[in-house]
PDB file of C-alpha atoms in Angstrom:
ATOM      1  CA  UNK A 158      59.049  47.936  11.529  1.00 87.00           C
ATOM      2  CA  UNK A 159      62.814  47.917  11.761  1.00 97.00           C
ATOM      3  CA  UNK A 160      65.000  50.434   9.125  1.00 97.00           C
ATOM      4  CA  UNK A 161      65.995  47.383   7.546  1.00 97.00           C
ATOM      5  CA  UNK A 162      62.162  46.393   7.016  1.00 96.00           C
ATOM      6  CA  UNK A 163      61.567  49.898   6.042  1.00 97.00           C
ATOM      7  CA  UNK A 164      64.283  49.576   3.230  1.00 96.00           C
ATOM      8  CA  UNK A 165      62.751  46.143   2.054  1.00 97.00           C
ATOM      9  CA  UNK A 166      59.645  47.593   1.853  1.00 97.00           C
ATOM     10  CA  UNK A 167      60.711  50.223  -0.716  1.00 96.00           C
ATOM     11  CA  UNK A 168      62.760  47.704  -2.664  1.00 97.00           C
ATOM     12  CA  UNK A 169      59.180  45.610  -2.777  1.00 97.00           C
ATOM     13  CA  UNK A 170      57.880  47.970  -3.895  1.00 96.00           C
ATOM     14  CA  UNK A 171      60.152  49.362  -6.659  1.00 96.00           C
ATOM     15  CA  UNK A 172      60.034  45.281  -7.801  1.00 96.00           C
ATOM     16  CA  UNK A 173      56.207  45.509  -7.908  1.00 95.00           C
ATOM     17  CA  UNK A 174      56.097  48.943 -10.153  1.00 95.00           C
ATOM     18  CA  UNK A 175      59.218  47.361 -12.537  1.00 95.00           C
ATOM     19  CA  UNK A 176      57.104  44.070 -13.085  1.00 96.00           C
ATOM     20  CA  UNK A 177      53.727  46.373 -13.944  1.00 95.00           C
ATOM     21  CA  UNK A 178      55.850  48.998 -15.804  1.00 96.00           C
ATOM     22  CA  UNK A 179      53.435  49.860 -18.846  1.00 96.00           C
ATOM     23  CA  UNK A 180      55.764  48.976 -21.618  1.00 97.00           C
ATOM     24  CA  UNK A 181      53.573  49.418 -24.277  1.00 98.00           C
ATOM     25  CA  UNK A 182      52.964  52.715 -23.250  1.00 98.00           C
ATOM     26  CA  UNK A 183      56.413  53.949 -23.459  1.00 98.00           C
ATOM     27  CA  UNK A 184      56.730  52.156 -26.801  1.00 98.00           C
ATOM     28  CA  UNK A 185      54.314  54.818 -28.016  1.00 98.00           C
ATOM     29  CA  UNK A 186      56.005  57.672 -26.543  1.00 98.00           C
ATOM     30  CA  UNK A 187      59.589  56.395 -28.012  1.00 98.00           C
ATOM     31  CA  UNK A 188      57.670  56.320 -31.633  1.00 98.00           C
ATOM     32  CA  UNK A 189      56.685  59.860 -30.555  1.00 98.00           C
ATOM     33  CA  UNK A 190      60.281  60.876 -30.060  1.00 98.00           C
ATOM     34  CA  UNK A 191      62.101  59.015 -32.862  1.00 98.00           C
ATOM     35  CA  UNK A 192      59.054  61.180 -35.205  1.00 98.00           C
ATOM     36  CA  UNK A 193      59.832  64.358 -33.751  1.00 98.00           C
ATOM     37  CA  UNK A 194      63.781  63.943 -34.343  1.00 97.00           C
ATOM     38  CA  UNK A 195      63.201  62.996 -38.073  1.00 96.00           C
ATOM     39  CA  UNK A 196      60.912  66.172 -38.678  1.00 97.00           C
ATOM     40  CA  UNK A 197      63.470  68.219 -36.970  1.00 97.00           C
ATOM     41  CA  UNK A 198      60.731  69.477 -34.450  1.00 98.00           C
ATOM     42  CA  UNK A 199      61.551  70.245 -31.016  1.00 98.00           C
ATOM     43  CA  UNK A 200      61.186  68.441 -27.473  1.00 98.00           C
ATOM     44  CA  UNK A 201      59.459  70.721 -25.168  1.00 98.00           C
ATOM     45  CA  UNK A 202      59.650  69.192 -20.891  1.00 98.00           C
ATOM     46  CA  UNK A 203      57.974  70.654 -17.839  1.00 98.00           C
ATOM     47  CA  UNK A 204      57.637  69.385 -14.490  1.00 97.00           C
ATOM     48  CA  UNK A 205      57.841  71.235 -11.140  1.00 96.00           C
ATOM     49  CA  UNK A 206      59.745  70.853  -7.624  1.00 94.00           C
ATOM     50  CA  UNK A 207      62.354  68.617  -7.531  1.00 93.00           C
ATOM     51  CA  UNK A 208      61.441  66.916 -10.676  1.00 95.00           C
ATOM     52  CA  UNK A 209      62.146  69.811 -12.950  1.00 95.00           C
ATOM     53  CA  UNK A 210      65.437  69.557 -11.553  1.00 94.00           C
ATOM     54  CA  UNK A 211      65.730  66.119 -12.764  1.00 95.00           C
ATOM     55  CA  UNK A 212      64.925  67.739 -16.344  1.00 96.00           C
ATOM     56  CA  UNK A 213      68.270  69.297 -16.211  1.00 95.00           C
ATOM     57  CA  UNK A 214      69.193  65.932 -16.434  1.00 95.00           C
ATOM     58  CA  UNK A 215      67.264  64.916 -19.008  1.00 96.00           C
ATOM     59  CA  UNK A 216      68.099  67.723 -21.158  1.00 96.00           C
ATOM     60  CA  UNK A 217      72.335  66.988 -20.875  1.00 95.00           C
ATOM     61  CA  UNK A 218      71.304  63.060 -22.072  1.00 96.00           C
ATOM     62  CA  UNK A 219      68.955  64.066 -24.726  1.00 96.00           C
ATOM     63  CA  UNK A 220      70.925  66.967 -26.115  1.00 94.00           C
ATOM     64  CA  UNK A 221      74.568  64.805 -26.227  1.00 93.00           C
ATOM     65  CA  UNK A 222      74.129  61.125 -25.839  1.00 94.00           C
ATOM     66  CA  UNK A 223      72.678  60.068 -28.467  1.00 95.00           C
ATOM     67  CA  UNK A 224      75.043  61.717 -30.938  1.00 94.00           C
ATOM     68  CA  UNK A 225      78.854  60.563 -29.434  1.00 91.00           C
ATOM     69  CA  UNK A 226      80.352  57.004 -30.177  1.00 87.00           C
ATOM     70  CA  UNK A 227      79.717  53.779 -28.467  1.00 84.00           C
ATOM     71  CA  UNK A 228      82.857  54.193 -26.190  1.00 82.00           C
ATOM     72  CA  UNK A 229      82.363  58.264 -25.820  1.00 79.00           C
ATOM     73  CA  UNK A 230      85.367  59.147 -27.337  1.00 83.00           C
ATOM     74  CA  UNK A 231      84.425  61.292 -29.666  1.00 85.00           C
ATOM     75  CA  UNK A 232      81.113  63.098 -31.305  1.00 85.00           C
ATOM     76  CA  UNK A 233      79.546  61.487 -34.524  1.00 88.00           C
ATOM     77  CA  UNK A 234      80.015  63.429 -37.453  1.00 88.00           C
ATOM     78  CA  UNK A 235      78.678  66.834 -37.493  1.00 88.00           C
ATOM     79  CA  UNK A 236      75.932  66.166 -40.626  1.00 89.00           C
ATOM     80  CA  UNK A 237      73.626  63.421 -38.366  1.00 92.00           C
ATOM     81  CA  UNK A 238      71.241  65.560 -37.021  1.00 93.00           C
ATOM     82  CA  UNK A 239      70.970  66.267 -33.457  1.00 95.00           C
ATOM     83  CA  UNK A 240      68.049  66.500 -31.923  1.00 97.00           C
ATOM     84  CA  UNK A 241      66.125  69.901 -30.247  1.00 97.00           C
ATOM     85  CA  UNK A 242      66.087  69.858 -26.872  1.00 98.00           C
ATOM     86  CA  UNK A 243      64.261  72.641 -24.694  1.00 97.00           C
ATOM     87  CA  UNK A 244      64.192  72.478 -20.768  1.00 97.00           C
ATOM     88  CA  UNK A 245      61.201  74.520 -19.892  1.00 97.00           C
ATOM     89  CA  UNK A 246      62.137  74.847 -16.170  1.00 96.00           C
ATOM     90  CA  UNK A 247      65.602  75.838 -17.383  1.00 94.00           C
ATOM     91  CA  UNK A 248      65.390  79.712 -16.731  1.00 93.00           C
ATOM     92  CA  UNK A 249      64.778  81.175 -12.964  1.00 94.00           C
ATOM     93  CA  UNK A 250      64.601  84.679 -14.750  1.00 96.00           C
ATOM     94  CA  UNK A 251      62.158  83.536 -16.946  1.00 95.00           C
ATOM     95  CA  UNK A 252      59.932  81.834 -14.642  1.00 94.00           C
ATOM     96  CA  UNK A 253      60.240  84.053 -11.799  1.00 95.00           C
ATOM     97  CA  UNK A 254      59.507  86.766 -14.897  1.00 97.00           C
ATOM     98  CA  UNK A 255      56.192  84.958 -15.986  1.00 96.00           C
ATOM     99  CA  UNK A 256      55.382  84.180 -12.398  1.00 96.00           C
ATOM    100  CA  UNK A 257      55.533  87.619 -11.354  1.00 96.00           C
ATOM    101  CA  UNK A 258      53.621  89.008 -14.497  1.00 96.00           C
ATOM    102  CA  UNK A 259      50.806  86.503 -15.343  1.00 96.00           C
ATOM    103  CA  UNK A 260      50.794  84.000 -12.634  1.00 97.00           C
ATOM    104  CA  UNK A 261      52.459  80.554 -11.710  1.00 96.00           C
ATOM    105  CA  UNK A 262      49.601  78.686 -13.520  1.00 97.00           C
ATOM    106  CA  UNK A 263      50.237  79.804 -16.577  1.00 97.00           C
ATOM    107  CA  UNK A 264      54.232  80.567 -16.895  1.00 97.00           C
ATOM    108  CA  UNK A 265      54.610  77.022 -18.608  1.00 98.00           C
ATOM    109  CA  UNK A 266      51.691  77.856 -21.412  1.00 98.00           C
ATOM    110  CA  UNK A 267      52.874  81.426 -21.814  1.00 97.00           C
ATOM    111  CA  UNK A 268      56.415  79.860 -22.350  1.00 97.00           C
ATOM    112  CA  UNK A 269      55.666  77.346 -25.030  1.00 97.00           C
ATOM    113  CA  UNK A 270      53.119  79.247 -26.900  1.00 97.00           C
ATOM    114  CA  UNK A 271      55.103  81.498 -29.069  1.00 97.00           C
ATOM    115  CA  UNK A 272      56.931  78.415 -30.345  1.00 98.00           C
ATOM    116  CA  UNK A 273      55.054  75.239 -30.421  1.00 98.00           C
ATOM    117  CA  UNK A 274      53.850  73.377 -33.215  1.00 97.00           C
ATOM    118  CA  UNK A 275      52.877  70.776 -35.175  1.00 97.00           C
ATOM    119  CA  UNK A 276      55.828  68.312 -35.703  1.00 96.00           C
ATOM    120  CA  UNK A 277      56.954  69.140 -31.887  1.00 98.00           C
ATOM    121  CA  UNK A 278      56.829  67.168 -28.928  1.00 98.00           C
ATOM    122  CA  UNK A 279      55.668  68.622 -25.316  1.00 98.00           C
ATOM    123  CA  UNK A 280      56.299  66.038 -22.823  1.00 98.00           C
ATOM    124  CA  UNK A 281      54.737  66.967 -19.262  1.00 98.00           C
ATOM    125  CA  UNK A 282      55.170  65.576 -15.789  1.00 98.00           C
ATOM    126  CA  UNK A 283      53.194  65.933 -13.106  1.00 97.00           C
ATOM    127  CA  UNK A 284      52.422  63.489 -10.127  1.00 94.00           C
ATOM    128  CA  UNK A 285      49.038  64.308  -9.294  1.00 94.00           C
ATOM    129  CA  UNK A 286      48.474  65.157 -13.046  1.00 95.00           C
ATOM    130  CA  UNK A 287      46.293  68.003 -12.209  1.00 96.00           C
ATOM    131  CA  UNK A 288      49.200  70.473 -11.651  1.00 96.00           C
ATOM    132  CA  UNK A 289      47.429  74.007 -13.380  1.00 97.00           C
ATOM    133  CA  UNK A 290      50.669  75.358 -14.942  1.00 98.00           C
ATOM    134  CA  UNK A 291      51.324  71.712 -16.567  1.00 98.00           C
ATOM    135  CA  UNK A 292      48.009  71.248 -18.106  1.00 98.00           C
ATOM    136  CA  UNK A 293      47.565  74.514 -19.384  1.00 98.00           C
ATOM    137  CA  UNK A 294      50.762  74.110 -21.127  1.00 98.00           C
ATOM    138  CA  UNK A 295      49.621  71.186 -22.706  1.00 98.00           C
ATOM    139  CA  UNK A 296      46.045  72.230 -23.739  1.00 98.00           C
ATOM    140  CA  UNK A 297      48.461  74.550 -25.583  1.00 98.00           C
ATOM    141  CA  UNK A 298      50.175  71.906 -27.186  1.00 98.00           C
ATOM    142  CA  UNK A 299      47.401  70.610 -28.176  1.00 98.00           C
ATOM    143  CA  UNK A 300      45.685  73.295 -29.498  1.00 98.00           C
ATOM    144  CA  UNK A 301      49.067  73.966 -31.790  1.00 98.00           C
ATOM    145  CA  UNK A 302      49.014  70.497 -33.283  1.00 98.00           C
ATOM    146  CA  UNK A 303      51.698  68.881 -31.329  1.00 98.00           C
ATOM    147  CA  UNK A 304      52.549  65.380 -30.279  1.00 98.00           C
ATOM    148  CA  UNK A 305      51.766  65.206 -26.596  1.00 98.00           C
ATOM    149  CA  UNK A 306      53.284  62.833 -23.805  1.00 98.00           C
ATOM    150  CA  UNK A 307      52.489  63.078 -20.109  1.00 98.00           C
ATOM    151  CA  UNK A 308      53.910  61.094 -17.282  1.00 98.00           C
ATOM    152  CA  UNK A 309      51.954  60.810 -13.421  1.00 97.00           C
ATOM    153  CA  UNK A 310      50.438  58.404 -10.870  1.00 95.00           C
ATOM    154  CA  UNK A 311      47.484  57.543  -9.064  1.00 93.00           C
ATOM    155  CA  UNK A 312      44.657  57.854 -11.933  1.00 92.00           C
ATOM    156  CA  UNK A 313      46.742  60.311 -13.909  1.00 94.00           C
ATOM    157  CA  UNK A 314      44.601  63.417 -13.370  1.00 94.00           C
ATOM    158  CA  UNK A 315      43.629  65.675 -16.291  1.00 96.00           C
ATOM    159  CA  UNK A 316      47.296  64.809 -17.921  1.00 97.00           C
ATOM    160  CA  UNK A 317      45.479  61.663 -19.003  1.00 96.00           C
ATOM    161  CA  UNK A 318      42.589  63.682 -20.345  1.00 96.00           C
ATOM    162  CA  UNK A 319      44.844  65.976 -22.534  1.00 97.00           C
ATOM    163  CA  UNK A 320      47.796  64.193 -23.443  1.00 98.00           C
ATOM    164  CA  UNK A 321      48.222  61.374 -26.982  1.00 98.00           C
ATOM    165  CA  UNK A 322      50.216  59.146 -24.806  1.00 98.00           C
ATOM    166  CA  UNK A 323      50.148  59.106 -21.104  1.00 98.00           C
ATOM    167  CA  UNK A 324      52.210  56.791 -18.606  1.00 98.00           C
ATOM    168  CA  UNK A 325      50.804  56.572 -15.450  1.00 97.00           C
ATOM    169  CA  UNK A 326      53.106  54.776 -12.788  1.00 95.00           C
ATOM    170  CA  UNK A 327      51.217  51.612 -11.477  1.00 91.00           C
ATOM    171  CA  UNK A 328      50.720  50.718  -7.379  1.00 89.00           C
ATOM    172  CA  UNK A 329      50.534  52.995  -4.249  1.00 91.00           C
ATOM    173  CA  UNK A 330      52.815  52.956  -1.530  1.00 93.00           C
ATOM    174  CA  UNK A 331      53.492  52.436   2.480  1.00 94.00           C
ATOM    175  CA  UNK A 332      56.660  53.608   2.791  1.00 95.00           C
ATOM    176  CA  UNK A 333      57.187  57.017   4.907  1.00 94.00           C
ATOM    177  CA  UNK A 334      57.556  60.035   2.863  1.00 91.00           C
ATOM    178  CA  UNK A 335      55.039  59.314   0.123  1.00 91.00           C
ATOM    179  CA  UNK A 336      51.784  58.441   1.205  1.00 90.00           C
ATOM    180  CA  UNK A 337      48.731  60.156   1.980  1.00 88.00           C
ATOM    181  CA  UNK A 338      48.334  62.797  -1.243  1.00 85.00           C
ATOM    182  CA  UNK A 339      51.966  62.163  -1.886  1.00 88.00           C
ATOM    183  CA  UNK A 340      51.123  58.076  -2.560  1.00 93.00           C
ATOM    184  CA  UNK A 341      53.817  56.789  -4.708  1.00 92.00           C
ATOM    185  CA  UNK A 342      55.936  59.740  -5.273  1.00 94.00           C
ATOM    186  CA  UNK A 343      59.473  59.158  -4.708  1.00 95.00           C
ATOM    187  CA  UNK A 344      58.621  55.828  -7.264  1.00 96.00           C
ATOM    188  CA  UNK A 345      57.637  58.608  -9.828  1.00 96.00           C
ATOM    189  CA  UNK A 346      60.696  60.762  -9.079  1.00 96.00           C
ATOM    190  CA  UNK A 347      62.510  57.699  -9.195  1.00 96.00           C
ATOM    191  CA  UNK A 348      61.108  56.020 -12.771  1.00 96.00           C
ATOM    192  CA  UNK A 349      61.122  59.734 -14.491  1.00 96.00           C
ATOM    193  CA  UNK A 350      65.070  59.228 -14.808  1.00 96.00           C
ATOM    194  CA  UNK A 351      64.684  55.759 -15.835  1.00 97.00           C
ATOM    195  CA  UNK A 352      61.780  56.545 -18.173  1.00 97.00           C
ATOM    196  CA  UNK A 353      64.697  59.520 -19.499  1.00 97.00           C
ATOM    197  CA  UNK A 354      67.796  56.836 -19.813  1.00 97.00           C
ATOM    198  CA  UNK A 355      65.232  54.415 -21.343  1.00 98.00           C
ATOM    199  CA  UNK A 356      64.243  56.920 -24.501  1.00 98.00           C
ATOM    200  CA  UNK A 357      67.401  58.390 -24.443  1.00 98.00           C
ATOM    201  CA  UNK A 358      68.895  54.813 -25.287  1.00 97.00           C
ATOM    202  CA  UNK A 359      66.387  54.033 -27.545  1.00 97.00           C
ATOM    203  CA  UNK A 360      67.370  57.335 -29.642  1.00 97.00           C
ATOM    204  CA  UNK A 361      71.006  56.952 -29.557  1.00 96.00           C
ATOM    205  CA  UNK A 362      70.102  53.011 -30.938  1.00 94.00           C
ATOM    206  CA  UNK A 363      68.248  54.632 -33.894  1.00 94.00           C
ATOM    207  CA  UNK A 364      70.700  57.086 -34.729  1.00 94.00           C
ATOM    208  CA  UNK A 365      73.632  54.189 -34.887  1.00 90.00           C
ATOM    209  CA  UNK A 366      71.834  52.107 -36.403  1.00 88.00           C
ATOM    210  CA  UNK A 367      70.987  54.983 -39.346  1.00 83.00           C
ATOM    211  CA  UNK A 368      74.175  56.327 -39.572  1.00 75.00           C
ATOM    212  CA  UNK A 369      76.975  53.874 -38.054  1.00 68.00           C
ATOM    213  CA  UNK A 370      75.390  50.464 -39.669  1.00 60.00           C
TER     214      UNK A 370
END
């Protein structure tokens, strides 16, 4: 296969997951979201690797972008409520910290337990699903009465089992890089951010709408 075959080939397959993309699914988890900002609970995300570097990410659109003017100029008003945004990946002290005293699979759950509850929303991702530190965190979650949204491939892993609304990225994949045990993972990577820019929009359409007519 030439490079140019090899670059098709992803492109196919990014087509294939975008026409399969579970819409219904993240229709749930926007309801989730828009709940959680008019209780004034708190989002709660956790991921690992690269992808809870792409929570950084998530947590400058969710924390800002909803809540600044169509053409960015300026912030709305400072009585529309913002919403609660909390990166649990956010802190290398605190991980490391957790890490060092109770172990890596439980540094998210030890994190989020102190402070979770009902009216909250944890939202968890986790390609294989089965990632220990994630699904202990959310077994938390659950335990504390909160809303619950997980994201992963391939048959979703316990994050399917444990979590109200899980979206579970459709196909598998032959392109080098992720196949094998890593089937389909630069498509997750990939469709996390566009998952993010697809709520976030959705929020900052609700809050206009509500407060700019």
């Amino acid at each position: 296969m030439t490079l140019a075959e090899t670059i098709g080939l992803y492109l196919a397959e990014k087509r294939r997951i975008v026409e399969d993309f579970p819409v219904a699914v993240l229709e749930r988890a926007a309801g989730m979201l828009f709940a959680t900002y008019d209780e004034g609970g708190t989002v709660y995300a956790m991921a690992n690797g690269g992808n809870a570097g792409t929570l950084d990410h998530f947590y400058c659109d969710f924390k800002h972008h909803p809540f600044v003017t169509e053409d960015k100029t300026r912030p709305l008003p400072p009585d529309v409520k913002r919403l609660s945004f909390v990166n649990l990946c956010s802190s290398a002290a605190e991980l490391t910290g957790l890490v060092n005293d109770i172990g890596a699979d439980d540094m998210f759950a030890a994190s989020l337990a102190p402070v979770v509850g009902p009216g909250d929303l944890v939202m968890a991702y986790s390609g294989s699903g089965n990632s220990a530190n994630v699904t202990k965190a959310l077994q938390v979650a659950v335990e504390a009465g909160a809303r619950t949204f997980a994201m992963t491939k391939g048959d979703g892993g316990r994050c399917r089992e444990l979590a109200e609304v899980c979206l579970v990225v459709p196909g598998t994949s032959r392109f080098p890089g992720q196949v094998g045990k890593n089937d389909n993972n630069f498509h997750f990577e990939d469709l996390m951010l566009s998952v993010n820019h697809m709520l976030v929009g959705l929020l900052k359409q609700r809050v206009a709408a509500r407060h700019l007519g």
